[in-house]
């Protein structure tokens, strides 16, 4: 059974604009520049993105502490909420079953 994607309103921002908006708004709230956006998807109410942020820089950088944030945005790309869902070392590789 196929999952139905929510329809995008005419003039609403696309995924690329939402990626930029999520990163910029989260940076303003956290006071840290996001490192990357690992996912973005449309929802019934707007968009959801997962943004990776360096929370503690270390040397070597593979030991830096990263935070993974789930960010909810409305249809216009304005941040509604965010939550840190994971904290990990940059050099950590996800393993199945974890």
C-alpha positions as a printed Julia matrix, in Angstrom:
98×3 Matrix{Float64}:
  0.0    0.0    0.0
  1.52   3.36  -1.06
  1.87   6.19   1.44
  0.14   9.32   0.24
  2.23  12.49   0.34
  0.5   15.63   1.64
 -0.28  18.07  -1.17
  1.92  21.14  -1.28
  0.12  24.47  -1.48
  0.91  26.76  -4.39
  3.61  29.25  -3.36
  4.63  27.16  -0.32
  8.38  26.59   0.06
  9.96  23.44  -1.35
 12.27  21.03   0.44
 15.46  23.04  -0.26
 13.97  26.24   1.19
 12.69  24.31   4.2
 16.17  22.81   4.78
 17.67  26.3    4.87
 14.89  27.63   7.1
 15.22  24.75   9.57
 19.0   25.19   9.84
 18.85  29.0   10.17
 16.09  29.06  12.76
 17.63  26.28  14.87
 21.0   28.09  14.77
 19.33  31.23  16.1
 17.71  29.33  18.97
 20.71  27.2   19.94
 23.49  29.69  19.25
 25.32  27.0   17.24
 25.63  26.54  13.49
 24.07  23.29  12.24
 26.52  20.87  10.64
 24.06  19.14   8.3
 20.44  18.24   7.67
 20.05  14.48   7.56
 16.39  14.33   6.54
 13.4   16.42   5.55
  9.88  15.25   4.84
  6.48  16.84   4.3
  3.83  16.3    6.97
  0.11  17.08   7.09
  0.86  20.39   8.87
  4.08  21.42   7.12
  7.53  19.83   7.32
  9.76  17.81   9.63
 13.56  17.88   9.43
 16.38  16.23  11.34
 19.31  18.6   11.85
 22.77  17.62  13.12
 24.56  20.17  15.34
 28.09  20.16  16.82
 27.47  20.59  20.55
 31.03  20.2   21.8
 34.05  20.55  19.53
 36.96  18.26  20.3
 40.27  17.34  18.71
 40.32  15.19  16.72
 36.94  16.22  15.31
 35.78  12.59  15.12
 35.38  12.81  18.92
 33.25  15.98  18.8
 29.85  15.62  20.47
 26.93  15.93  18.05
 23.24  16.51  18.7
 20.48  15.32  16.42
 17.41  17.58  16.51
 13.96  16.92  15.1
 12.54  20.22  13.88
  8.87  20.8   12.99
  8.03  23.63  10.61
  4.69  24.96   9.39
  3.71  25.16   5.72
  5.58  28.47   5.3
  8.79  27.05   6.79
  8.49  28.74  10.21
  9.81  26.7   13.12
  7.05  25.4   15.4
  9.08  23.13  17.68
 12.37  21.32  18.07
 13.65  18.5   20.24
 17.08  16.93  20.67
 16.51  13.26  20.0
 20.06  11.92  20.09
 23.55  12.79  21.3
 26.6   10.97  19.93
 30.29  11.24  18.98
 30.84  12.37  15.39
 32.85   9.23  14.59
 30.07   6.89  15.75
 28.55   4.62  13.11
 24.95   3.47  13.58
 24.54  -0.28  13.79
 21.38  -2.22  12.95
 19.23  -2.94  15.98
 20.41   0.12  17.93
